[in-house]
């Protein structure tokens, strides 16, 4: 029997095939994470995938519906890690998914000694200097701001653990795209696929998905933009197919 604490709830993933433990006082999974899990290349039958900054495990759980590969999730916040572990038990995925409590800047040897086919990450979006002085929930601060890891830390770690010609997939904000490309090339990850996400057709993109290959050849493809809302309340058919499919 999986323990669910008083402050917690059980939600379904968008495809309704799996469940996840969440709570209002810690960061819940977002559209960004689901889109990354749908965007990233994954080996279908076998291989090794690792998700950094995994939070409550949303990306590993989503990826498990697309691949039979072994999946590892790494999270620094003990509360979120514990929720991910219990969700893993709830979904009976412990044979495929392994959760690790740790800092991506000092990963355990059991991870550093391996090479992964795919590395995914939904990292903190905002630089630490943008952190408000207000007394806000520390769980949200850590998830949103570069308190424990910077964008460079994330990409450097991805480069260390991904195999030669392996893939690295990130979701971020479009305003950081130049930084992402610069850091990827600095650490030998060549950007290969980019996709923007717009809240509406007449609005600027507020999400960008980027995939690169370790020591890949130059040349990037820009995929068709995803538009989320038809109007204030209705998802576009394209988005529904991606998000719920």
Coordinates of N, CA and C in Angstrom, one line a residue:
X1 N 0.8 -1.2 0.0 CA 0.0 0.0 0.0 C 0.9 1.3 0.0
X2 N 0.7 2.2 -0.9 CA 1.4 3.4 -1.0 C 0.9 4.4 -0.1
X3 N 1.7 5.1 0.7 CA 1.3 6.1 1.6 C 1.0 7.4 0.9
X4 N -0.2 8.0 1.1 CA -0.5 9.3 0.6 C -0.8 10.2 1.8
X5 N 0.0 11.3 2.0 CA -0.1 12.1 3.1 C -1.3 13.1 3.0
X6 N -1.7 13.6 4.1 CA -2.9 14.5 4.2 C -2.9 15.6 3.2
X7 N -1.7 16.2 3.0 CA -1.6 17.4 2.1 C -1.5 17.0 0.7
X8 N -1.5 15.7 0.4 CA -1.2 15.3 -1.0 C -2.5 14.8 -1.7
X9 N -2.4 14.7 -3.0 CA -3.5 14.2 -3.8 C -2.9 13.3 -4.9
X10 N -3.7 12.5 -5.5 CA -3.3 11.7 -6.7 C -4.0 12.3 -7.9
X11 N -3.1 12.6 -8.9 CA -3.6 13.1 -10.2 C -3.3 12.1 -11.3
X12 N -4.0 12.2 -12.4 CA -3.7 11.4 -13.5 C -2.8 12.2 -14.5
X13 N -1.9 11.5 -15.1 CA -1.1 12.1 -16.2 C -2.1 12.4 -17.4
X14 N -1.7 13.3 -18.3 CA -2.7 13.7 -19.4 C -3.2 12.5 -20.2
X15 N -2.4 11.4 -20.4 CA -2.9 10.3 -21.2 C -3.8 9.4 -20.4
X16 N -4.0 9.7 -19.1 CA -4.8 8.9 -18.2 C -4.4 7.5 -17.9
X17 N -3.2 7.1 -18.3 CA -2.7 5.8 -18.1 C -2.0 5.6 -16.8
X18 N -1.5 6.7 -16.3 CA -0.7 6.6 -15.1 C -1.1 7.7 -14.1
X19 N -0.7 7.5 -12.8 CA -1.1 8.4 -11.8 C 0.2 9.0 -11.2
X20 N 0.0 10.2 -10.5 CA 1.2 10.9 -9.9 C 0.7 11.6 -8.6
X21 N 1.6 11.5 -7.6 CA 1.3 12.2 -6.3 C 1.7 13.6 -6.4
X22 N 0.8 14.5 -6.0 CA 1.2 15.9 -6.1 C 0.6 16.6 -4.8
X23 N 1.1 17.9 -4.6 CA 0.7 18.6 -3.4 C 0.8 20.1 -3.8
X24 N -0.1 20.9 -3.2 CA -0.2 22.3 -3.6 C 1.0 23.1 -3.1
X25 N 1.7 22.6 -2.1 CA 2.8 23.4 -1.5 C 4.1 23.1 -2.1
X26 N 4.2 22.2 -3.1 CA 5.4 22.0 -3.9 C 5.1 22.1 -5.4
X27 N 6.1 22.1 -6.2 CA 5.9 22.4 -7.6 C 5.2 21.1 -8.3
X28 N 4.1 21.3 -8.8 CA 3.4 20.3 -9.6 C 3.9 20.2 -11.0
X29 N 3.6 19.1 -11.7 CA 4.1 19.1 -13.1 C 3.4 20.1 -14.0
X30 N 4.0 20.5 -15.0 CA 3.5 21.6 -15.9 C 3.4 21.0 -17.3
X31 N 2.7 21.8 -18.1 CA 2.6 21.6 -19.6 C 4.0 21.4 -20.2
X32 N 5.0 22.2 -19.7 CA 6.3 22.2 -20.3 C 6.9 20.8 -20.2
X33 N 6.8 20.1 -19.0 CA 7.4 18.8 -18.8 C 6.7 17.8 -19.7
X34 N 5.4 17.9 -19.9 CA 4.7 16.9 -20.7 C 5.1 17.1 -22.2
X35 N 5.2 18.3 -22.6 CA 5.7 18.6 -24.0 C 7.1 18.1 -24.2
X36 N 8.0 18.2 -23.2 CA 9.3 17.7 -23.4 C 9.3 16.2 -23.5
X37 N 8.5 15.5 -22.7 CA 8.4 14.1 -22.8 C 7.9 13.6 -24.1
X38 N 7.1 14.4 -24.8 CA 6.5 14.0 -26.1 C 7.5 14.4 -27.2
X39 N 8.3 15.4 -27.0 CA 9.3 16.0 -28.0 C 10.5 15.1 -28.1
X40 N 11.1 14.7 -27.0 CA 12.4 14.0 -26.9 C 12.4 12.7 -27.7
X41 N 13.5 12.5 -28.4 CA 13.7 11.2 -29.0 C 13.9 10.1 -27.9
X42 N 13.3 9.0 -28.1 CA 13.6 7.9 -27.1 C 13.7 6.6 -27.9
X43 N 14.6 5.7 -27.4 CA 14.7 4.4 -28.0 C 13.5 3.6 -27.6
X44 N 12.9 2.8 -28.5 CA 11.6 2.2 -28.2 C 11.8 0.9 -27.3
X45 N 12.7 0.1 -27.7 CA 12.8 -1.2 -27.0 C 13.8 -1.3 -25.9
X46 N 15.0 -0.7 -26.1 CA 16.1 -0.9 -25.1 C 17.0 0.4 -25.1
X47 N 17.7 0.5 -24.0 CA 18.6 1.6 -23.9 C 18.6 2.2 -22.5
X48 N 19.2 3.4 -22.3 CA 19.2 4.0 -21.0 C 18.9 5.5 -21.2
X49 N 17.9 6.0 -20.4 CA 17.5 7.4 -20.4 C 17.6 7.9 -19.0
X50 N 18.0 9.2 -18.9 CA 18.1 9.8 -17.6 C 17.5 11.2 -17.7
X51 N 16.7 11.5 -16.6 CA 16.0 12.8 -16.6 C 16.6 13.6 -15.4
X52 N 17.2 14.8 -15.6 CA 17.7 15.6 -14.6 C 16.7 16.6 -14.1
X53 N 16.8 17.0 -12.8 CA 15.8 17.9 -12.2 C 14.4 17.3 -12.4
X54 N 14.2 16.1 -12.0 CA 13.0 15.3 -12.4 C 11.8 15.7 -11.6
X55 N 12.0 16.5 -10.5 CA 10.8 16.9 -9.7 C 10.1 15.7 -9.1
X56 N 8.8 15.6 -9.4 CA 8.0 14.5 -8.8 C 7.9 13.3 -9.8
X57 N 8.8 13.3 -10.8 CA 8.9 12.2 -11.7 C 8.1 12.2 -13.0
X58 N 7.5 13.3 -13.3 CA 6.6 13.4 -14.4 C 7.2 12.9 -15.7
X59 N 8.4 13.4 -16.0 CA 9.0 13.0 -17.3 C 9.4 11.6 -17.4
X60 N 10.0 10.9 -16.4 CA 10.2 9.5 -16.5 C 8.9 8.7 -16.6
X61 N 7.9 9.1 -15.9 CA 6.6 8.4 -16.1 C 6.0 8.5 -17.5
X62 N 6.1 9.8 -18.0 CA 5.6 10.0 -19.4 C 6.4 9.2 -20.4
X63 N 7.8 9.2 -20.2 CA 8.6 8.5 -21.1 C 8.4 7.0 -21.1
X64 N 8.0 6.5 -19.9 CA 7.8 5.0 -19.8 C 6.6 4.5 -20.7
X65 N 5.8 5.4 -21.1 CA 4.7 5.1 -22.0 C 5.1 5.0 -23.5
X66 N 6.3 5.5 -23.7 CA 6.9 5.6 -25.1 C 8.0 4.6 -25.3
X67 N 8.6 4.1 -24.2 CA 9.9 3.4 -24.3 C 9.9 2.3 -23.3
X68 N 10.6 1.2 -23.6 CA 10.9 0.1 -22.7 C 12.3 0.2 -22.1
X69 N 13.0 1.3 -22.4 CA 14.3 1.5 -21.9 C 14.3 1.7 -20.4
X70 N 15.5 1.5 -19.8 CA 15.6 1.8 -18.4 C 15.7 3.3 -18.2
X71 N 15.0 3.9 -17.2 CA 14.9 5.3 -17.0 C 15.3 5.6 -15.6
X72 N 16.2 6.7 -15.5 CA 16.6 7.2 -14.2 C 16.2 8.6 -14.0
X73 N 15.7 9.0 -12.9 CA 15.3 10.4 -12.6 C 16.1 10.9 -11.4
X74 N 16.7 12.1 -11.5 CA 17.5 12.7 -10.4 C 16.9 14.0 -9.9
X75 N 16.7 14.0 -8.6 CA 16.0 15.2 -8.0 C 16.8 15.6 -6.7
X76 N 17.0 16.9 -6.5 CA 17.7 17.4 -5.4 C 16.8 17.6 -4.1
X77 N 15.5 17.9 -4.4 CA 14.6 18.2 -3.3 C 14.1 16.9 -2.7
X78 N 14.3 16.6 -1.4 CA 14.0 15.4 -0.8 C 12.4 15.1 -0.8
X79 N 11.7 16.2 -0.6 CA 10.2 16.1 -0.6 C 9.7 15.6 -2.0
X80 N 10.2 16.2 -3.1 CA 9.8 15.8 -4.4 C 10.3 14.4 -4.7
X81 N 11.5 14.1 -4.3 CA 12.0 12.8 -4.6 C 11.2 11.7 -3.9
X82 N 10.8 12.0 -2.7 CA 9.9 11.0 -2.0 C 8.6 10.8 -2.7
X83 N 8.0 11.9 -3.2 CA 6.8 11.8 -3.9 C 6.9 11.0 -5.2
X84 N 8.1 11.2 -5.9 CA 8.3 10.5 -7.1 C 8.5 9.0 -6.8
X85 N 9.2 8.6 -5.7 CA 9.4 7.2 -5.4 C 8.0 6.6 -5.1
X86 N 7.2 7.2 -4.4 CA 5.9 6.7 -4.1 C 5.0 6.6 -5.3
X87 N 5.1 7.6 -6.2 CA 4.3 7.5 -7.5 C 4.8 6.3 -8.3
X88 N 6.1 6.1 -8.2 CA 6.7 5.0 -9.0 C 6.1 3.6 -8.5
X89 N 6.0 3.5 -7.2 CA 5.4 2.3 -6.6 C 3.9 2.2 -7.0
X90 N 3.2 3.4 -6.9 CA 1.8 3.4 -7.3 C 1.6 2.9 -8.7
X91 N 2.5 3.3 -9.6 CA 2.3 2.9 -11.0 C 3.0 1.5 -11.3
X92 N 3.6 0.9 -10.3 CA 4.3 -0.4 -10.5 C 5.3 -0.3 -11.6
X93 N 6.1 0.7 -11.6 CA 7.2 0.9 -12.6 C 8.6 0.8 -12.0
X94 N 8.7 0.3 -10.8 CA 10.0 0.2 -10.2 C 11.0 -0.7 -11.0
X95 N 10.6 -1.6 -11.8 CA 11.5 -2.4 -12.6 C 12.1 -1.6 -13.8
X96 N 11.4 -0.5 -14.2 CA 11.9 0.3 -15.3 C 12.5 1.6 -14.9
X97 N 11.9 2.2 -13.8 CA 12.3 3.5 -13.4 C 13.0 3.5 -12.1
X98 N 14.1 4.2 -12.0 CA 14.9 4.3 -10.8 C 15.0 5.8 -10.4
X99 N 14.7 6.1 -9.2 CA 14.8 7.5 -8.8 C 16.0 7.7 -7.8
X100 N 16.8 8.8 -8.1 CA 18.0 9.1 -7.3 C 17.8 10.5 -6.6
X101 N 18.1 10.6 -5.3 CA 18.2 11.8 -4.6 C 19.6 12.4 -4.7
X102 N 19.7 13.5 -5.4 CA 21.1 14.0 -5.5 C 21.2 15.3 -6.3
X103 N 22.4 15.9 -6.3 CA 22.7 17.1 -7.0 C 23.3 16.8 -8.3
X104 N 22.8 17.4 -9.4 CA 23.3 17.1 -10.7 C 24.8 17.5 -10.9
X105 N 25.3 18.4 -10.0 CA 26.7 18.8 -10.1 C 27.6 17.9 -9.4
X106 N 27.1 16.9 -8.6 CA 27.9 15.9 -8.0 C 27.2 14.6 -8.0
X107 N 27.0 14.1 -9.2 CA 26.2 12.8 -9.3 C 27.0 11.6 -8.7
X108 N 26.3 10.6 -8.2 CA 27.0 9.4 -7.7 C 27.7 8.7 -8.8
X109 N 28.7 7.9 -8.4 CA 29.5 7.2 -9.4 C 28.7 6.2 -10.2
X110 N 27.6 5.7 -9.6 CA 26.7 4.7 -10.3 C 26.1 5.3 -11.6
X111 N 26.0 6.7 -11.6 CA 25.5 7.4 -12.8 C 26.6 7.8 -13.6
X112 N 27.7 8.4 -13.0 CA 28.8 8.9 -13.8 C 29.6 7.8 -14.6
X113 N 29.5 6.5 -14.1 CA 30.2 5.4 -14.7 C 29.4 4.9 -15.9
X114 N 28.2 5.4 -16.2 CA 27.4 5.0 -17.3 C 27.4 6.0 -18.4
X115 N 26.9 5.6 -19.6 CA 26.7 6.5 -20.7 C 25.2 6.3 -21.1
X116 N 24.5 7.4 -21.2 CA 23.1 7.4 -21.5 C 22.8 7.7 -22.9
X117 N 21.8 7.0 -23.5 CA 21.3 7.2 -24.9 C 20.6 8.6 -25.0
X118 N 19.9 8.9 -24.0 CA 19.1 10.2 -24.0 C 19.1 10.8 -22.6
X119 N 19.3 12.1 -22.6 CA 19.3 12.9 -21.4 C 18.2 14.0 -21.5
X120 N 17.3 14.1 -20.6 CA 16.3 15.1 -20.7 C 16.4 16.0 -19.4
X121 N 15.9 17.2 -19.6 CA 15.9 18.1 -18.4 C 14.9 19.2 -18.6
X122 N 14.1 19.5 -17.6 CA 13.2 20.7 -17.4 C 13.8 21.5 -16.3
X123 N 14.8 22.3 -16.6 CA 15.6 22.9 -15.5 C 14.9 24.2 -15.0
X124 N 15.4 24.8 -13.9 CA 15.0 26.1 -13.5 C 15.2 27.1 -14.6
X125 N 14.2 27.9 -14.9 CA 14.2 28.8 -16.0 C 14.9 30.2 -15.7
X126 N 14.8 30.6 -14.5 CA 15.2 32.0 -14.2 C 16.5 32.1 -13.4
X127 N 17.3 33.1 -13.8 CA 18.6 33.2 -13.2 C 18.4 33.6 -11.7
X128 N 19.4 33.3 -10.9 CA 19.3 33.6 -9.5 C 19.1 35.1 -9.2
X129 N 19.7 35.9 -10.0 CA 19.6 37.4 -9.8 C 18.2 37.9 -9.9
X130 N 17.3 37.1 -10.5 CA 15.9 37.5 -10.7 C 15.1 37.0 -9.5
X131 N 15.7 36.4 -8.5 CA 15.0 35.9 -7.4 C 14.4 37.0 -6.5
X132 N 13.2 37.0 -6.2 CA 12.5 38.1 -5.4 C 13.0 38.0 -4.0
X133 N 13.0 39.2 -3.3 CA 13.4 39.2 -1.9 C 12.2 38.8 -1.0
X134 N 11.1 38.6 -1.6 CA 9.9 38.3 -0.8 C 10.1 36.9 -0.2
X135 N 9.4 36.6 0.9 CA 9.5 35.3 1.5 C 8.5 34.4 0.8
X136 N 9.0 33.7 -0.2 CA 8.1 32.7 -0.9 C 8.5 31.3 -0.6
X137 N 7.6 30.4 -1.0 CA 7.8 29.0 -0.8 C 9.2 28.5 -1.4
X138 N 10.1 28.0 -0.6 CA 11.4 27.6 -1.1 C 11.3 26.5 -2.1
X139 N 10.3 25.6 -2.1 CA 10.2 24.6 -3.1 C 10.0 25.2 -4.5
X140 N 9.2 26.2 -4.5 CA 8.9 26.9 -5.8 C 10.2 27.7 -6.2
X141 N 10.9 28.3 -5.3 CA 12.1 29.0 -5.6 C 13.1 28.1 -6.3
X142 N 13.3 27.0 -5.7 CA 14.3 26.0 -6.2 C 13.9 25.5 -7.6
X143 N 12.6 25.2 -7.8 CA 12.2 24.7 -9.1 C 12.2 25.8 -10.2
X144 N 12.1 27.0 -9.8 CA 12.0 28.1 -10.9 C 13.3 28.8 -11.1
X145 N 14.1 28.9 -10.1 CA 15.3 29.8 -10.2 C 16.6 28.9 -10.0
X146 N 17.6 29.4 -10.6 CA 18.9 28.7 -10.7 C 19.7 28.8 -9.3
X147 N 19.0 28.3 -8.3 CA 19.6 28.3 -6.9 C 20.7 27.2 -6.8
X148 N 20.3 26.0 -7.2 CA 21.3 24.9 -7.0 C 22.0 24.5 -8.3
X149 N 21.5 25.0 -9.5 CA 22.2 24.7 -10.7 C 21.8 25.7 -11.8
X150 N 22.8 26.1 -12.5 CA 22.6 27.1 -13.6 C 22.4 26.3 -14.9
X151 N 22.0 27.1 -15.9 CA 21.9 26.5 -17.3 C 23.2 25.8 -17.7
X152 N 24.3 26.5 -17.4 CA 25.6 25.9 -17.8 C 25.8 24.6 -17.0
X153 N 25.5 24.5 -15.7 CA 25.7 23.3 -15.0 C 24.9 22.2 -15.6
X154 N 23.6 22.5 -16.0 CA 22.8 21.5 -16.6 C 23.4 20.9 -17.9
X155 N 23.8 21.8 -18.8 CA 24.3 21.3 -20.1 C 25.6 20.6 -19.9
X156 N 26.5 21.1 -19.0 CA 27.8 20.4 -18.8 C 27.5 19.0 -18.3
X157 N 26.6 18.9 -17.4 CA 26.3 17.5 -16.8 C 25.7 16.6 -17.9
X158 N 24.8 17.2 -18.7 CA 24.3 16.4 -19.8 C 25.4 15.9 -20.7
X159 N 26.3 16.7 -21.0 CA 27.4 16.3 -21.9 C 28.3 15.2 -21.3
X160 N 28.5 15.3 -20.0 CA 29.3 14.3 -19.3 C 28.7 12.9 -19.4
X161 N 27.3 12.8 -19.2 CA 26.7 11.5 -19.0 C 26.1 11.0 -20.3
X162 N 25.9 11.8 -21.4 CA 25.3 11.3 -22.6 C 26.4 10.6 -23.4
X163 N 26.0 9.5 -24.1 CA 27.0 8.8 -24.9 C 27.3 9.6 -26.2
X164 N 28.4 9.2 -26.9 CA 28.7 9.8 -28.2 C 27.6 9.6 -29.1
X165 N 27.1 10.6 -29.7 CA 26.0 10.7 -30.7 C 24.6 10.5 -29.9
X166 N 24.7 10.5 -28.6 CA 23.4 10.4 -27.9 C 22.7 11.8 -27.9
X167 N 21.5 11.8 -27.4 CA 20.7 13.0 -27.6 C 20.4 13.7 -26.2
X168 N 20.3 15.0 -26.2 CA 20.0 15.8 -25.0 C 18.8 16.7 -25.4
X169 N 17.8 16.6 -24.6 CA 16.6 17.4 -24.9 C 16.2 18.2 -23.7
X170 N 16.0 19.5 -23.9 CA 15.6 20.5 -22.9 C 14.4 21.2 -23.2
X171 N 13.7 21.7 -22.2 CA 12.6 22.7 -22.4 C 13.0 23.9 -21.6
X172 N 12.7 25.1 -22.2 CA 13.1 26.3 -21.5 C 12.3 27.5 -22.0
X173 N 12.7 28.7 -21.7 CA 12.1 29.9 -22.2 C 12.8 30.4 -23.4
X174 N 12.1 30.9 -24.4 CA 12.7 31.4 -25.7 C 13.8 32.4 -25.5
X175 N 13.6 33.3 -24.5 CA 14.6 34.3 -24.2 C 16.0 33.8 -23.8
X176 N 16.0 32.5 -23.5 CA 17.3 31.9 -23.1 C 17.9 31.0 -24.3
X177 N 17.3 31.1 -25.4 CA 17.7 30.2 -26.5 C 19.1 30.5 -27.0
X178 N 19.6 31.7 -27.0 CA 21.0 32.0 -27.4 C 21.9 31.4 -26.4
X179 N 21.6 31.5 -25.1 CA 22.4 30.9 -24.0 C 22.4 29.4 -24.2
X180 N 21.3 28.8 -24.5 CA 21.2 27.3 -24.6 C 22.2 26.9 -25.8
X181 N 22.1 27.5 -26.9 CA 22.9 27.2 -28.1 C 24.4 27.4 -27.7
X182 N 24.7 28.5 -27.1 CA 26.1 28.7 -26.7 C 26.7 27.7 -25.8
X183 N 25.9 27.3 -24.8 CA 26.4 26.3 -23.8 C 26.4 25.0 -24.4
X184 N 25.5 24.6 -25.3 CA 25.5 23.3 -25.9 C 26.8 23.2 -26.8
X185 N 27.1 24.1 -27.6 CA 28.3 24.0 -28.4 C 29.5 24.0 -27.6
X186 N 29.5 24.8 -26.5 CA 30.7 24.8 -25.6 C 31.0 23.4 -25.0
X187 N 29.9 22.6 -24.8 CA 30.1 21.3 -24.2 C 29.8 20.2 -25.2
X188 N 30.0 20.5 -26.5 CA 30.1 19.5 -27.6 C 28.7 18.9 -27.9
X189 N 27.6 19.6 -27.6 CA 26.3 19.1 -28.0 C 25.8 20.0 -29.1
X190 N 25.6 19.5 -30.3 CA 25.2 20.3 -31.4 C 23.7 20.3 -31.5
X191 N 23.1 21.6 -31.4 CA 21.6 21.7 -31.6 C 21.1 21.1 -32.9
X192 N 20.1 20.3 -32.9 CA 19.6 19.7 -34.1 C 18.1 19.9 -34.3
X193 N 17.3 20.0 -33.3 CA 15.9 20.2 -33.5 C 15.4 21.3 -32.5
X194 N 14.6 22.2 -33.0 CA 14.0 23.3 -32.1 C 12.5 23.4 -32.4
X195 N 11.7 23.5 -31.4 CA 10.3 23.7 -31.6 C 9.7 24.7 -30.6
X196 N 9.0 25.7 -31.1 CA 8.5 26.8 -30.2 C 7.0 26.4 -29.9
X197 N 6.6 26.9 -28.7 CA 5.2 26.8 -28.3 C 4.6 28.1 -28.0
X198 N 3.5 28.4 -28.6 CA 2.8 29.7 -28.4 C 1.5 29.5 -27.7
X199 N 1.1 30.4 -26.7 CA -0.1 30.2 -26.0 C -1.3 30.4 -27.0
X200 N -1.2 31.3 -27.9 CA -2.2 31.5 -28.9 C -1.5 31.9 -30.2
X201 N -2.2 31.8 -31.3 CA -1.6 32.1 -32.7 C -1.1 33.5 -32.8
X202 N -1.7 34.4 -32.1 CA -1.3 35.8 -32.2 C -0.4 36.3 -31.1
X203 N 0.1 35.3 -30.3 CA 1.0 35.6 -29.1 C 2.4 35.1 -29.4
X204 N 3.4 35.7 -28.8 CA 4.8 35.3 -28.9 C 4.9 33.9 -28.2
X205 N 5.9 33.2 -28.6 CA 6.2 31.9 -28.0 C 6.7 32.1 -26.6
X206 N 6.2 31.2 -25.7 CA 6.7 31.3 -24.3 C 7.4 30.0 -23.8
X207 N 7.5 29.0 -24.7 CA 8.2 27.8 -24.4 C 9.0 27.4 -25.6
X208 N 10.2 26.9 -25.4 CA 11.0 26.4 -26.5 C 11.5 25.0 -26.1
X209 N 11.5 24.1 -27.1 CA 12.0 22.7 -26.9 C 13.2 22.6 -27.8
X210 N 14.3 22.1 -27.2 CA 15.6 22.0 -28.0 C 16.2 20.6 -27.8
X211 N 16.6 20.0 -28.9 CA 17.3 18.7 -28.8 C 18.6 18.8 -29.5
X212 N 19.7 18.3 -28.9 CA 21.0 18.3 -29.5 C 21.6 16.9 -29.5
X213 N 22.7 16.7 -30.3 CA 23.4 15.5 -30.3 C 24.9 15.7 -29.9
X214 N 25.3 14.8 -29.1 CA 26.7 14.9 -28.6 C 27.7 14.7 -29.8
X215 N 28.5 15.7 -30.1 CA 29.4 15.7 -31.2 C 28.7 15.4 -32.6
X216 N 27.5 16.0 -32.7 CA 26.7 15.9 -33.9 C 27.2 16.9 -35.0
X217 N 26.8 16.7 -36.2 CA 27.2 17.6 -37.3 C 26.3 18.8 -37.2
X218 N 26.8 20.0 -37.7 CA 26.0 21.2 -37.7 C 24.8 21.1 -38.5
X219 N 23.7 21.8 -38.2 CA 22.5 21.8 -38.9 C 21.3 21.6 -38.0
X220 N 20.5 22.6 -37.9 CA 19.3 22.6 -37.0 C 18.0 22.7 -37.8
X221 N 17.0 21.9 -37.4 CA 15.7 21.9 -38.0 C 14.7 22.6 -37.0
X222 N 14.0 23.5 -37.6 CA 12.9 24.2 -36.8 C 11.6 23.5 -37.1
X223 N 11.0 22.8 -36.1 CA 9.8 22.1 -36.3 C 8.6 23.1 -36.3
X224 N 7.4 22.7 -36.8 CA 6.2 23.6 -36.8 C 5.9 24.0 -35.4
X225 N 5.5 25.2 -35.2 CA 5.2 25.8 -33.9 C 3.9 25.1 -33.4
X226 N 3.9 24.9 -32.1 CA 2.7 24.3 -31.4 C 1.9 25.5 -30.9
X227 N 0.6 25.6 -31.2 CA -0.2 26.6 -30.6 C -1.2 26.0 -29.7
X228 N -1.2 26.5 -28.4 CA -1.9 25.8 -27.3 C -3.4 26.0 -27.4
X229 N -3.8 27.3 -27.4 CA -5.2 27.7 -27.2 C -5.9 28.2 -28.5
X230 N -7.0 27.7 -28.8 CA -7.9 28.2 -29.9 C -8.5 29.5 -29.4
X231 N -9.0 29.5 -28.2 CA -9.6 30.7 -27.5 C -9.2 30.6 -26.0
X232 N -9.9 31.4 -25.2 CA -9.5 31.4 -23.8 C -9.6 30.1 -23.1
X233 N -10.5 29.2 -23.5 CA -10.7 28.0 -22.8 C -10.4 26.7 -23.6
X234 N -10.3 26.8 -24.9 CA -10.3 25.6 -25.8 C -8.9 25.4 -26.3
X235 N -8.4 24.2 -26.1 CA -7.1 23.8 -26.7 C -7.3 23.6 -28.2
X236 N -6.3 23.8 -29.0 CA -6.3 23.5 -30.4 C -6.3 22.0 -30.6
X237 N -6.8 21.5 -31.7 CA -6.8 20.1 -32.0 C -5.4 19.5 -32.0
X238 N -4.5 20.3 -32.6 CA -3.1 19.9 -32.7 C -2.5 19.7 -31.3
X239 N -2.8 20.7 -30.4 CA -2.2 20.5 -29.0 C -2.8 19.4 -28.3
X240 N -4.1 19.2 -28.4 CA -4.8 18.1 -27.8 C -4.2 16.7 -28.2
X241 N -3.9 16.6 -29.5 CA -3.3 15.4 -30.0 C -2.0 15.1 -29.4
X242 N -1.2 16.2 -29.2 CA 0.2 16.0 -28.7 C 0.1 15.7 -27.2
X243 N -0.7 16.6 -26.5 CA -0.7 16.5 -25.0 C -1.4 15.3 -24.4
X244 N -2.5 14.9 -25.0 CA -3.3 13.8 -24.5 C -3.0 12.5 -25.3
X245 N -2.3 12.6 -26.4 CA -2.1 11.4 -27.2 C -1.2 10.4 -26.6

